[in-house]
mmCIF file of C-alpha atoms and ligand atoms in Angstrom:
data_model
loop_
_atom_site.group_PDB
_atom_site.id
_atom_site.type_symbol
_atom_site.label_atom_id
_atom_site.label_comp_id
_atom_site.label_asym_id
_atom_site.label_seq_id
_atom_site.Cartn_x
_atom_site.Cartn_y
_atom_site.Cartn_z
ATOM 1 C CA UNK A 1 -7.799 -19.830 14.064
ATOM 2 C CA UNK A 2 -3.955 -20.268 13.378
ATOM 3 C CA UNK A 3 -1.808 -23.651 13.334
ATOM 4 C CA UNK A 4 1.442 -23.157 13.535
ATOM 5 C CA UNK A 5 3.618 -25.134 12.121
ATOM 6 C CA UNK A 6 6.807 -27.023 13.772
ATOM 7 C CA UNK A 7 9.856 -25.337 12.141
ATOM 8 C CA UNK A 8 10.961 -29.003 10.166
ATOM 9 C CA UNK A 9 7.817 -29.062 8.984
ATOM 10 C CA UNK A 10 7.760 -30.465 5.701
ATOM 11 C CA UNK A 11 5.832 -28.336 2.726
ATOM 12 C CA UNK A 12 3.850 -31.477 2.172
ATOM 13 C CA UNK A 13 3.001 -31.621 5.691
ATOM 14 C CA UNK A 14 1.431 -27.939 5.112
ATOM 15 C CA UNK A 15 -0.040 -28.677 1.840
ATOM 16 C CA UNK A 16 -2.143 -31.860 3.621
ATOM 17 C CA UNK A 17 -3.500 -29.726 6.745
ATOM 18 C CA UNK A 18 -4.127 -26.494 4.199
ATOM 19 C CA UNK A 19 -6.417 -29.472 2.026
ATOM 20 C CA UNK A 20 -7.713 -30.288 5.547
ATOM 21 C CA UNK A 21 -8.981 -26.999 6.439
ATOM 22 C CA UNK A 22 -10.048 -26.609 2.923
ATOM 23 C CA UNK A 23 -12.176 -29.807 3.208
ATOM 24 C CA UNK A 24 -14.090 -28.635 6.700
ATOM 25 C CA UNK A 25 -15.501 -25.637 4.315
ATOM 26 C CA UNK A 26 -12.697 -23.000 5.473
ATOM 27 C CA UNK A 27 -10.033 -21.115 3.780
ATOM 28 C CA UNK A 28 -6.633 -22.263 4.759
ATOM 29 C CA UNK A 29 -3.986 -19.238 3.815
ATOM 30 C CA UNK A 30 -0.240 -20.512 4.326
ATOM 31 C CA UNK A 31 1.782 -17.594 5.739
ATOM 32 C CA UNK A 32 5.779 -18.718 5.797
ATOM 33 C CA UNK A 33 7.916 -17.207 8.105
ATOM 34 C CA UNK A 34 11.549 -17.027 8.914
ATOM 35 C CA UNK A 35 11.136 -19.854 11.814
ATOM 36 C CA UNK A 36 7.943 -21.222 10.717
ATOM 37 C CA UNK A 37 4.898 -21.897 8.425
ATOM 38 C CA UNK A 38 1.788 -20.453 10.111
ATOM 39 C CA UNK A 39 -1.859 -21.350 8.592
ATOM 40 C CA UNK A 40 -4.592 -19.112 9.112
ATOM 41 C CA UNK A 41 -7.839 -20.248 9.036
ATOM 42 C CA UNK A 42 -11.056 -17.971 7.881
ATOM 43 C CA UNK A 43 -14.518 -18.590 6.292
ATOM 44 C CA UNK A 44 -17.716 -17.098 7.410
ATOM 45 C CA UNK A 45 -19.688 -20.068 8.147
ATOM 46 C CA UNK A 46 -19.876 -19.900 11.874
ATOM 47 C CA UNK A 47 -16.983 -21.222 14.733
ATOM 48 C CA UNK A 48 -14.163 -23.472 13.053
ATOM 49 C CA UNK A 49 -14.248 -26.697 14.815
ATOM 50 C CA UNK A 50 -10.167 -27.639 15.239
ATOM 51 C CA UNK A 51 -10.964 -31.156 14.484
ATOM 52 C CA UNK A 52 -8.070 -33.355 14.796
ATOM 53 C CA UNK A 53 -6.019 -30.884 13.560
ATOM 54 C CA UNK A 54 -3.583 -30.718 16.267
ATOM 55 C CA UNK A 55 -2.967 -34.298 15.686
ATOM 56 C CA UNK A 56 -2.041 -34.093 11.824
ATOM 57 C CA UNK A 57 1.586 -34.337 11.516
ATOM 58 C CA UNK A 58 3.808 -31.182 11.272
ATOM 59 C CA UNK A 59 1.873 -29.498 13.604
ATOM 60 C CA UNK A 60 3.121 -27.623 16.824
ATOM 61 C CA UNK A 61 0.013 -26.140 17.961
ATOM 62 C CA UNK A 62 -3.831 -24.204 17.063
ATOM 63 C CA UNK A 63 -4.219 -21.058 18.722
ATOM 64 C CA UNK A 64 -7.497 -18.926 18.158
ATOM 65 C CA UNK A 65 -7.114 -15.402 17.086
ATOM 66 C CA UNK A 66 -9.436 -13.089 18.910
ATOM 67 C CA UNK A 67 -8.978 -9.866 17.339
ATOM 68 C CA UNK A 68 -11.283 -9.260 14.118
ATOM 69 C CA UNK A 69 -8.462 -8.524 11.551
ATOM 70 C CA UNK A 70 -6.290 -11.974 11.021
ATOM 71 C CA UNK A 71 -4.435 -12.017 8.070
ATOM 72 C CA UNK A 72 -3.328 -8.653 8.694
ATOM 73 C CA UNK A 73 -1.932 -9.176 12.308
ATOM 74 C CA UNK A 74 1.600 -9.596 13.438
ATOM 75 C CA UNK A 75 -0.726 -12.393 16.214
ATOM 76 C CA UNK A 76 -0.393 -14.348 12.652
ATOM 77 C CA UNK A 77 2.631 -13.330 10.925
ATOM 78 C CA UNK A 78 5.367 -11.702 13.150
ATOM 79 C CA UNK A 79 7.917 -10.677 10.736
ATOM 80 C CA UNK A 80 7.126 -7.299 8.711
ATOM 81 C CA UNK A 81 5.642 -8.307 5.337
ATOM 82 C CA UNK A 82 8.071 -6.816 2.284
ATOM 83 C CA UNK A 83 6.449 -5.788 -1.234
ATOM 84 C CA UNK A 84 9.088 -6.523 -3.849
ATOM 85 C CA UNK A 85 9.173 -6.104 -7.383
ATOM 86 C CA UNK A 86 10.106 -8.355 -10.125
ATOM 87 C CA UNK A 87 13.037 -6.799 -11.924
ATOM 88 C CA UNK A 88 13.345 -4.180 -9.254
ATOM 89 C CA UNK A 89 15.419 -4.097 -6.088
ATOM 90 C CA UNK A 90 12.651 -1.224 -5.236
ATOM 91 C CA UNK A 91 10.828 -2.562 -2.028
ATOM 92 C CA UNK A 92 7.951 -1.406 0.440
ATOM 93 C CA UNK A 93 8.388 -2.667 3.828
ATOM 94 C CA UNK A 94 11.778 -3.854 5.677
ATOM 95 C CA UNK A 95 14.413 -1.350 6.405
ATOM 96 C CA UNK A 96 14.538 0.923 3.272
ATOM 97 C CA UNK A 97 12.277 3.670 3.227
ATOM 98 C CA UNK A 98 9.907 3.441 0.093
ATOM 99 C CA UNK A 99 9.423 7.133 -1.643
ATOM 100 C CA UNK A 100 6.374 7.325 -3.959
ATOM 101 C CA UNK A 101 5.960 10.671 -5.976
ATOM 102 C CA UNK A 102 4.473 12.081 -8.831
ATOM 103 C CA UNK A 103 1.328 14.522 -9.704
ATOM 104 C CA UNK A 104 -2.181 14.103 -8.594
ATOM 105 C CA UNK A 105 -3.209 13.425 -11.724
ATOM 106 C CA UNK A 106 -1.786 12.446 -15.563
ATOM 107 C CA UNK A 107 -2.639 15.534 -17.465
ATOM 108 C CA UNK A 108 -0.760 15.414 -20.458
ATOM 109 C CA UNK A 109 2.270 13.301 -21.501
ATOM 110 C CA UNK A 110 4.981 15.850 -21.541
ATOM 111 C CA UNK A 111 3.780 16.465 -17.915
ATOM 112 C CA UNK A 112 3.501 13.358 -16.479
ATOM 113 C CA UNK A 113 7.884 12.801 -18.250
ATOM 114 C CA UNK A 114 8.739 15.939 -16.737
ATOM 115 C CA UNK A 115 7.861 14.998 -13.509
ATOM 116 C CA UNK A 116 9.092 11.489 -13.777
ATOM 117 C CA UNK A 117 12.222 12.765 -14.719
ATOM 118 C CA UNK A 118 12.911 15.044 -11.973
ATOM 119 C CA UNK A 119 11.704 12.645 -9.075
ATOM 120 C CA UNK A 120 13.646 9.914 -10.830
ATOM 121 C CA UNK A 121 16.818 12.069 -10.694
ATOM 122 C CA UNK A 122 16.058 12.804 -7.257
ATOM 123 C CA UNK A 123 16.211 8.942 -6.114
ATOM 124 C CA UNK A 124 12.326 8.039 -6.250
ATOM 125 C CA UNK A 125 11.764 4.476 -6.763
ATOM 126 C CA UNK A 126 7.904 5.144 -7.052
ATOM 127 C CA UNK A 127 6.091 6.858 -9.195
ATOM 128 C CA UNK A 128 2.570 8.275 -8.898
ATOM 129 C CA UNK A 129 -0.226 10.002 -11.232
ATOM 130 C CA UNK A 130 -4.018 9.751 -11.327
ATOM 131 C CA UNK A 131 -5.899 8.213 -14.101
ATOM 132 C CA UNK A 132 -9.190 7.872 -12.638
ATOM 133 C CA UNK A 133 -9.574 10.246 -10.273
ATOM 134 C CA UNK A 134 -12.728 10.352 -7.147
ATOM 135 C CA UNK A 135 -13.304 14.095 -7.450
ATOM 136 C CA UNK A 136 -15.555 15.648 -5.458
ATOM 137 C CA UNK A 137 -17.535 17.891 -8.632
ATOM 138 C CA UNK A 138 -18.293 15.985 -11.609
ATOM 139 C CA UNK A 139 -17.800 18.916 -13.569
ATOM 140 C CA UNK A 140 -13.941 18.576 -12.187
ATOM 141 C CA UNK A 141 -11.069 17.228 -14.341
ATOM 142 C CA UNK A 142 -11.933 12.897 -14.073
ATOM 143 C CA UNK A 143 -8.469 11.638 -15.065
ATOM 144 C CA UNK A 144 -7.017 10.953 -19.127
ATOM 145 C CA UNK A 145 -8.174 7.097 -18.130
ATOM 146 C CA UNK A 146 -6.658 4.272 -20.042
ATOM 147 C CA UNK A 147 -4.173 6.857 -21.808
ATOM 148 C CA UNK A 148 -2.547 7.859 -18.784
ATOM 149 C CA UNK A 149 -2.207 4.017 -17.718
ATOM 150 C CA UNK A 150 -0.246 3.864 -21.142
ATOM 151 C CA UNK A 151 1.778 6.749 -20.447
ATOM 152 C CA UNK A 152 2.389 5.786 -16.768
ATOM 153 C CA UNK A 153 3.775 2.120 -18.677
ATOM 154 C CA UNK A 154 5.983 4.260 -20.665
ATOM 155 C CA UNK A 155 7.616 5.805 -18.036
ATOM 156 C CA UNK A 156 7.992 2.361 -16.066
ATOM 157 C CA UNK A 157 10.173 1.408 -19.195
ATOM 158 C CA UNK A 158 12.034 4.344 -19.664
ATOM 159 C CA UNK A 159 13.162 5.300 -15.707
ATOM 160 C CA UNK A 160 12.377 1.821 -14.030
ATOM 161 C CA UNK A 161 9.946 3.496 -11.736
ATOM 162 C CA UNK A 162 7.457 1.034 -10.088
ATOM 163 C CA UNK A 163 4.011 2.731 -11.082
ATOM 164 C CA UNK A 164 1.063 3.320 -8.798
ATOM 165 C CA UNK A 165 -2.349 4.458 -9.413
ATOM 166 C CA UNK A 166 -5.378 3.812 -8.158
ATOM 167 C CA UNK A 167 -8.634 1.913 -9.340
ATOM 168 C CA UNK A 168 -11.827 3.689 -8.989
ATOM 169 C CA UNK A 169 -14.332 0.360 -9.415
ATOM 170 C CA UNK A 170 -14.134 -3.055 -10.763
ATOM 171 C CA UNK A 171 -13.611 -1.833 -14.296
ATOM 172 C CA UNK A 172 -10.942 0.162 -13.546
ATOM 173 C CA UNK A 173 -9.741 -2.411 -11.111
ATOM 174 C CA UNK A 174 -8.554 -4.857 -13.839
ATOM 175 C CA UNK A 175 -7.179 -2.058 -16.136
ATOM 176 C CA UNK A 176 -5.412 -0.603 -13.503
ATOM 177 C CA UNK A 177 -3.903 -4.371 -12.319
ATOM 178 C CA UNK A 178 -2.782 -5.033 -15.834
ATOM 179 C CA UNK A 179 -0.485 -1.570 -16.476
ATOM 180 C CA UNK A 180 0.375 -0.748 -13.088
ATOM 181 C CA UNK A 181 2.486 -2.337 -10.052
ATOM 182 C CA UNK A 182 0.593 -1.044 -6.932
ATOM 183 C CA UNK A 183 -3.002 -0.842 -7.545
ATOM 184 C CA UNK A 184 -4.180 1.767 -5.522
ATOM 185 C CA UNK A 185 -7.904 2.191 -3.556
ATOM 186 C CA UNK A 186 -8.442 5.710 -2.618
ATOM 187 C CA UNK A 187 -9.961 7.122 0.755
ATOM 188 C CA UNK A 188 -13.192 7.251 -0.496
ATOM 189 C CA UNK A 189 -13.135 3.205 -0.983
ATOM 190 C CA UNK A 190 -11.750 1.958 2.102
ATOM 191 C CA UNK A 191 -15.033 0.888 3.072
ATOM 192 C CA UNK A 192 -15.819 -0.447 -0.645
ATOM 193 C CA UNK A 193 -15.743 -4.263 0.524
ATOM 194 C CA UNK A 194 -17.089 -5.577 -3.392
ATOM 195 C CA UNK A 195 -13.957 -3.831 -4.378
ATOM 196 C CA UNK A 196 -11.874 -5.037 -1.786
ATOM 197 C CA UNK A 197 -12.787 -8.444 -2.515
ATOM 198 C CA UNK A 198 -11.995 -7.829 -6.120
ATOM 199 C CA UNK A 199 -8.582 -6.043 -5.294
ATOM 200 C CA UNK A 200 -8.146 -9.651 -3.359
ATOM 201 C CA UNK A 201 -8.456 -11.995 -6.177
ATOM 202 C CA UNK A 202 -5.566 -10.171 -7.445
ATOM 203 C CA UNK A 203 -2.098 -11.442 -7.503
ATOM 204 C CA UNK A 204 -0.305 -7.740 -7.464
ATOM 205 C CA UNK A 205 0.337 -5.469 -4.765
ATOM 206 C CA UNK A 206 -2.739 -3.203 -3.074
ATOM 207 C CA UNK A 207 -1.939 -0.235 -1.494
ATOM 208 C CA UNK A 208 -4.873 0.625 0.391
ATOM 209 C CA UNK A 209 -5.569 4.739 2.114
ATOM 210 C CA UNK A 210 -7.167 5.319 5.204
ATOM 211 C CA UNK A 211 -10.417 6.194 5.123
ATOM 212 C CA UNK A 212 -11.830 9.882 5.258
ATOM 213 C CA UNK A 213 -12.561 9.161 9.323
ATOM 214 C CA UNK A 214 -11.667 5.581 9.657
ATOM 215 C CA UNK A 215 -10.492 4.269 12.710
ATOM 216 C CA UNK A 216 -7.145 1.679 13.327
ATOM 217 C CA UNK A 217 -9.588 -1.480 13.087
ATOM 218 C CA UNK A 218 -11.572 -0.298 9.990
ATOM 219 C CA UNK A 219 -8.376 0.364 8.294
ATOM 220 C CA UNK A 220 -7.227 -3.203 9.426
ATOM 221 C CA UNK A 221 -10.292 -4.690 8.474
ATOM 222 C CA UNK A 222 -10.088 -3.127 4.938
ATOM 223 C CA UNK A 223 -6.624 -4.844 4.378
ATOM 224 C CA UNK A 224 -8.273 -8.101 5.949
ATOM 225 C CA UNK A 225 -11.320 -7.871 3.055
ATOM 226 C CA UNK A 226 -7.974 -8.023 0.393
ATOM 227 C CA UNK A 227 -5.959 -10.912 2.300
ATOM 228 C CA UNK A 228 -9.131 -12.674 2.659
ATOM 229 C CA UNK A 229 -9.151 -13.465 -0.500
ATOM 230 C CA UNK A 230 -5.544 -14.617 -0.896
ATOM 231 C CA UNK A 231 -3.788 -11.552 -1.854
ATOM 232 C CA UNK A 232 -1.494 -11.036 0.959
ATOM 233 C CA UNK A 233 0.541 -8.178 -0.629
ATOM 234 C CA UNK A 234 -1.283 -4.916 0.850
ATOM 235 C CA UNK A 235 0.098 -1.780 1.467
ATOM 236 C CA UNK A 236 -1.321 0.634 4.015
ATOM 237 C CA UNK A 237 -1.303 4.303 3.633
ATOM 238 C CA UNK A 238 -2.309 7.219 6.396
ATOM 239 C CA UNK A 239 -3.704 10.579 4.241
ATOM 240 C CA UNK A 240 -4.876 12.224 7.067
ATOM 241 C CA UNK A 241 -8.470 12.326 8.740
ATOM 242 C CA UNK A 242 -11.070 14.410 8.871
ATOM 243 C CA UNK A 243 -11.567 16.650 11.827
ATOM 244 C CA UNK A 244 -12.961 20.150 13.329
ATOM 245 C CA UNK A 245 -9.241 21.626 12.587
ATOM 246 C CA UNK A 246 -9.512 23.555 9.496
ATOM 247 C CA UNK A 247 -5.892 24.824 9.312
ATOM 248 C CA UNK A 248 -5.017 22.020 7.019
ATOM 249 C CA UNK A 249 -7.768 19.979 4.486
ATOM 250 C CA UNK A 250 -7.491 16.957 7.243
ATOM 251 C CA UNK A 251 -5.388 16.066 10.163
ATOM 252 C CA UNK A 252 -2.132 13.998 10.000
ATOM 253 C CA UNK A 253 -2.717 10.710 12.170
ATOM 254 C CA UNK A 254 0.920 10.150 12.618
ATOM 255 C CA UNK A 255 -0.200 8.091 15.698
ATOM 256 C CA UNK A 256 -1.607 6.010 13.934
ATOM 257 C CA UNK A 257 1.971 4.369 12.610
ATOM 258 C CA UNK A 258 3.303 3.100 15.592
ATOM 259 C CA UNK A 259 -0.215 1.897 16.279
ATOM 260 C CA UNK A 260 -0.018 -0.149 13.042
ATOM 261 C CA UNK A 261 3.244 -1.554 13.479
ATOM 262 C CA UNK A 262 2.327 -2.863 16.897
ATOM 263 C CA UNK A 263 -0.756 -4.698 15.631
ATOM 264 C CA UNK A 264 0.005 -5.496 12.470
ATOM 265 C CA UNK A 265 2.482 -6.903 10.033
ATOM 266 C CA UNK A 266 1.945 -4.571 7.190
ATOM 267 C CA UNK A 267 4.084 -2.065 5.949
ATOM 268 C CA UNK A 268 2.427 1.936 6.440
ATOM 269 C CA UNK A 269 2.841 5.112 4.337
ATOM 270 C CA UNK A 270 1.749 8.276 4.919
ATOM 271 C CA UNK A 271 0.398 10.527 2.576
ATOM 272 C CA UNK A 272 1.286 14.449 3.284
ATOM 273 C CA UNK A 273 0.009 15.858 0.563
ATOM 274 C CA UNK A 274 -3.860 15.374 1.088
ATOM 275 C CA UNK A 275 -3.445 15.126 4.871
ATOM 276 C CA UNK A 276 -2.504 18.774 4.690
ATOM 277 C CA UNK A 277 -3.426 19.461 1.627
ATOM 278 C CA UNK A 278 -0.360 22.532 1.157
ATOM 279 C CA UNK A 279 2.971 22.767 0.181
ATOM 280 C CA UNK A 280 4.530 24.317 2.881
ATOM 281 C CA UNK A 281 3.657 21.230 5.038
ATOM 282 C CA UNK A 282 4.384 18.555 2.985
ATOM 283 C CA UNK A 283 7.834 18.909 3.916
ATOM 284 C CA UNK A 284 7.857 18.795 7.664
ATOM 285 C CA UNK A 285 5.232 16.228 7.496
ATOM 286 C CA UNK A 286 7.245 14.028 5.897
ATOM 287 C CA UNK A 287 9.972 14.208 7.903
ATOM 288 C CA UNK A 288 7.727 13.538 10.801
ATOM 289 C CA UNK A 289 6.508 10.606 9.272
ATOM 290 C CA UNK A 290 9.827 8.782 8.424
ATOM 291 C CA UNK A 291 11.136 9.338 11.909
ATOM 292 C CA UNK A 292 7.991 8.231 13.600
ATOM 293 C CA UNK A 293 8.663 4.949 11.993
ATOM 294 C CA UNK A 294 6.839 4.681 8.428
ATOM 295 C CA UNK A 295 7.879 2.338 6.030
ATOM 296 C CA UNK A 296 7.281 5.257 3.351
ATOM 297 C CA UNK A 297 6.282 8.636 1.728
ATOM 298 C CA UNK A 298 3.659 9.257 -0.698
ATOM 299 C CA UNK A 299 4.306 12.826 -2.154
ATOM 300 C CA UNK A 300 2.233 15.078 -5.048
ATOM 301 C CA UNK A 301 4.926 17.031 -7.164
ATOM 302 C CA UNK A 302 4.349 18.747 -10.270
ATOM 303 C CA UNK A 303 6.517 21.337 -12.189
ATOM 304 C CA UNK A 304 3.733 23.483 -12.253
ATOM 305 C CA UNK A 305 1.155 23.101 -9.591
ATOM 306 C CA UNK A 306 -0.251 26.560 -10.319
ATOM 307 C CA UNK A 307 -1.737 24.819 -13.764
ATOM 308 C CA UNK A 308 -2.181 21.831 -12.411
ATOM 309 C CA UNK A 309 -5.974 20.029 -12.888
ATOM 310 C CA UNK A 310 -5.805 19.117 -9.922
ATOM 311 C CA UNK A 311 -4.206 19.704 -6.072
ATOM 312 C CA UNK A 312 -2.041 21.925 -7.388
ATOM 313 C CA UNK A 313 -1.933 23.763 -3.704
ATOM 314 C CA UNK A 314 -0.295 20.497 -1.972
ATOM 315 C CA UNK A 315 2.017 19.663 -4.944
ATOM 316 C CA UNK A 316 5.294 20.350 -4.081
ATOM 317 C CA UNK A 317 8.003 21.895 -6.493
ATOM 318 C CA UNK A 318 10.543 19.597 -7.926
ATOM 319 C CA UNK A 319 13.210 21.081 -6.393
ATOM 320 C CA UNK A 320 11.146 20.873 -2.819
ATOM 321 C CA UNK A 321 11.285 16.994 -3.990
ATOM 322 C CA UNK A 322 14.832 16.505 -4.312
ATOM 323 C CA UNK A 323 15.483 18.566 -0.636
ATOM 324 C CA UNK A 324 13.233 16.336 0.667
ATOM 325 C CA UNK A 325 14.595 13.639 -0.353
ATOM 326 C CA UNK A 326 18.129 14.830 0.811
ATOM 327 C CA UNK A 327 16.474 15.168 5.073
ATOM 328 C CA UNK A 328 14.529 11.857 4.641
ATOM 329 C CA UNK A 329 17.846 10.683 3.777
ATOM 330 C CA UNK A 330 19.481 11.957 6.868
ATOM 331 C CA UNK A 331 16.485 11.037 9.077
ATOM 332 C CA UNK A 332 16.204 7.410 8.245
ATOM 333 C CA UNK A 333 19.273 6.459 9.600
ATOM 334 C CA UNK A 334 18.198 7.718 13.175
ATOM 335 C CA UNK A 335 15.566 5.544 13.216
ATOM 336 C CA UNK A 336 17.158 2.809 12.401
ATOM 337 C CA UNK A 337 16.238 2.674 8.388
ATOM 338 C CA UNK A 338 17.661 3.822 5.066
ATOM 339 C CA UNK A 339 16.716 5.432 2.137
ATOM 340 C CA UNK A 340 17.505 3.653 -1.090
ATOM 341 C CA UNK A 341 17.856 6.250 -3.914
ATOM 342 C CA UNK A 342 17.665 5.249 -7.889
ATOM 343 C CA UNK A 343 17.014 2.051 -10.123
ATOM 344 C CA UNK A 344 20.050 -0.033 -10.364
ATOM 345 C CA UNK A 345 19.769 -0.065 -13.965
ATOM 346 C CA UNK A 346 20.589 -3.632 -14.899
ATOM 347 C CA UNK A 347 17.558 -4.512 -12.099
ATOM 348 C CA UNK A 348 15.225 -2.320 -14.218
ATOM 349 C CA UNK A 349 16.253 -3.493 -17.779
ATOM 350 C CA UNK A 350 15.833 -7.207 -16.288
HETATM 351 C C1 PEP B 401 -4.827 10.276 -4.397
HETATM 352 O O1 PEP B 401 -3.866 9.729 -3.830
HETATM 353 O O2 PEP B 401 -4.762 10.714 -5.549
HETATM 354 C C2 PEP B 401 -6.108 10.436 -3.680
HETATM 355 C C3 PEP B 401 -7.230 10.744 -4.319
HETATM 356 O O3 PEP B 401 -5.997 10.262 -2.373
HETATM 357 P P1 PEP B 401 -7.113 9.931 -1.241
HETATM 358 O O4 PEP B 401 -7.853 8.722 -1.711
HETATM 359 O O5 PEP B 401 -6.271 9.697 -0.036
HETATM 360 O O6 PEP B 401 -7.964 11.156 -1.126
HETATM 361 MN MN1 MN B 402 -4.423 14.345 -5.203
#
């Protein structure tokens, strides 16, 4: 269910039907808009009766959603949702086009500066590096852990690059939420819906990747699980899928972009690295994905991937980085979008 609110509506007139719903058992999530407040309305204790809600004042009108993701569709929330950052003019979502890069993984301090340093120079606003990583092998390289969160905070403070890194479980969950600004769930979580729920009791942003063979509504229903809870700052991300194609590790579902943005509010990445999983496509892949409308890129880089612990194959050179960065440049203003380059310092140091 969804009230939506008149456009004078007062915000004590949506603070008395959000206590309302919260009275008849439900969850009442307040969604503002530019014309209007809209209230969604979830539980999971059977059919909401309206009650008199369309009576209490402020109200224009209930409408019942039908699909099975709410929260996350533009039926609720029409406008595009924007992820900003305190002391940042970095943003994911709107008309700049978000660039998040760095290695697969933290290996070592010196690497995880040098890297930082080039992507920064290049204009990245984002910056990426494992420190709990979902390998495959348990006898592969796990991630440096709570060190690498520390060095990842370092770098925040000396570039001004947002940091984001993903949380492997709920003890890494709450580590990862208090050193990082985009807490990531991987692939291999999408479907991880204690972790979701945890990710949703959080008040920072969730960036959330497709799973390995998801479809559009599992994906939708994963950033649902978050929003359910009343975190309503979620970040979708497209890594590829996995299919009978073996010319690349999975398949690029650049479809599936235009797909989200038609159903959903949510701003979409797309990952190139794993959904190709080499360097030579990262590149045109990316490209690809800013003109076919994503809100952002999500790049490996490393200064030298032939070392690297891990995805060194996909991890593209730093100069590859800063080329990139020069097309995506180009290519976002024929769709309609920009790409913001750099920290304004004073916005970093705030
Ligand atoms: C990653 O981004 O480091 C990662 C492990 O990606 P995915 O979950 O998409 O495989
Ligand atoms: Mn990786």
């Amino acid at each position: 269910m969804l009230v939506v609110m008149k456009a004078q509506a007062t915000p004590e007139q949506v603070q008395a039907v959000c206590d309302y719903i919260d009275q008849l058992g439900f969850r009442a999530h307040p969604l503002p808009g530019a014309q209007r407040t809209a209230i969604g309305i979830t539980g999971n204790k059977g059919e909401f009766n309206r009650g008199n809600l369309e009576e209490l004042s402020g109200v224009a009108e209930v409408i019942r959603v039908s699909k099975a993701y709410k929260l996350a569709s533009r039926d609720v929330k029409e406008e595009d949702t924007i992820i900003r950052f305190a002391g940042s003019d970095a943003t994911i979502g709107g008309r700049g086009v978000a660039v998040v890069a760095g290695p697969c993984s933290i290996e070592s301090r010196e690497q995880a500066f040098a890297i930082a340093e080039s992507v920064a120079a290049a204009g990245a606003q984002f910056f990426r590096g494992g420190a709990y990583k979902p390998r495959t092998s348990p006898y592969a390289f796990q991630g440096l852990g709570l060190d690498a969160l520390r060095i990842m905070a370092e770098i925040r403070d000396r570039f001004g690059l947002r940091i984001v890194t993903e949380a492997i479980d709920a003890h890494t969950l709450g580590l990862v939420a208090e050193w990082a600004d985009v807490v990531q769930i991987g692939a291999r979580n999408m479907q991880n819906f204690a972790l979701l729920k945890l990710a949703g009791k959080l008040r920072k942003p969730v960036l959330i990747k497709r799973g390995l063979s998801a479809t559009l509504e599992e994906f939708l229903m994963a950033a649902e699980y978050v929003m359910s809870e009343g975190n309503y700052q979620v970040i979708l991300c497209e890594r590829g899928v996995r299919t009978f194609a073996d010319h690349a590790r999975n398949t690029l579902d650049l479809s599936i972009i235009p797909a989200v943005r038609r159903l959903s509010h949510l701003p979409i990445l797309v990952d190139p690295s794993h959904a190709t999983g080499r360097r030579d496509s990262v590149l045109p892949m990316a490209r690809a994905a800013v003109a076919s409308g994503a809100d952002g890129v999500m790049v490996e880089v490393h200064d030298h991937p032939e070392k690297a612990l891990s995805d060194g194959p996909q991890s593209i050179y730093p100069e590859q980085f800063a080329l990139m960065m020069d097309e995506l440049a180009q290519i976002a203003p024929v769709v309609g979008r920009s790409l913001p380059r750099g920290i304004h310092i004073e916005a970093a140091r705030a």
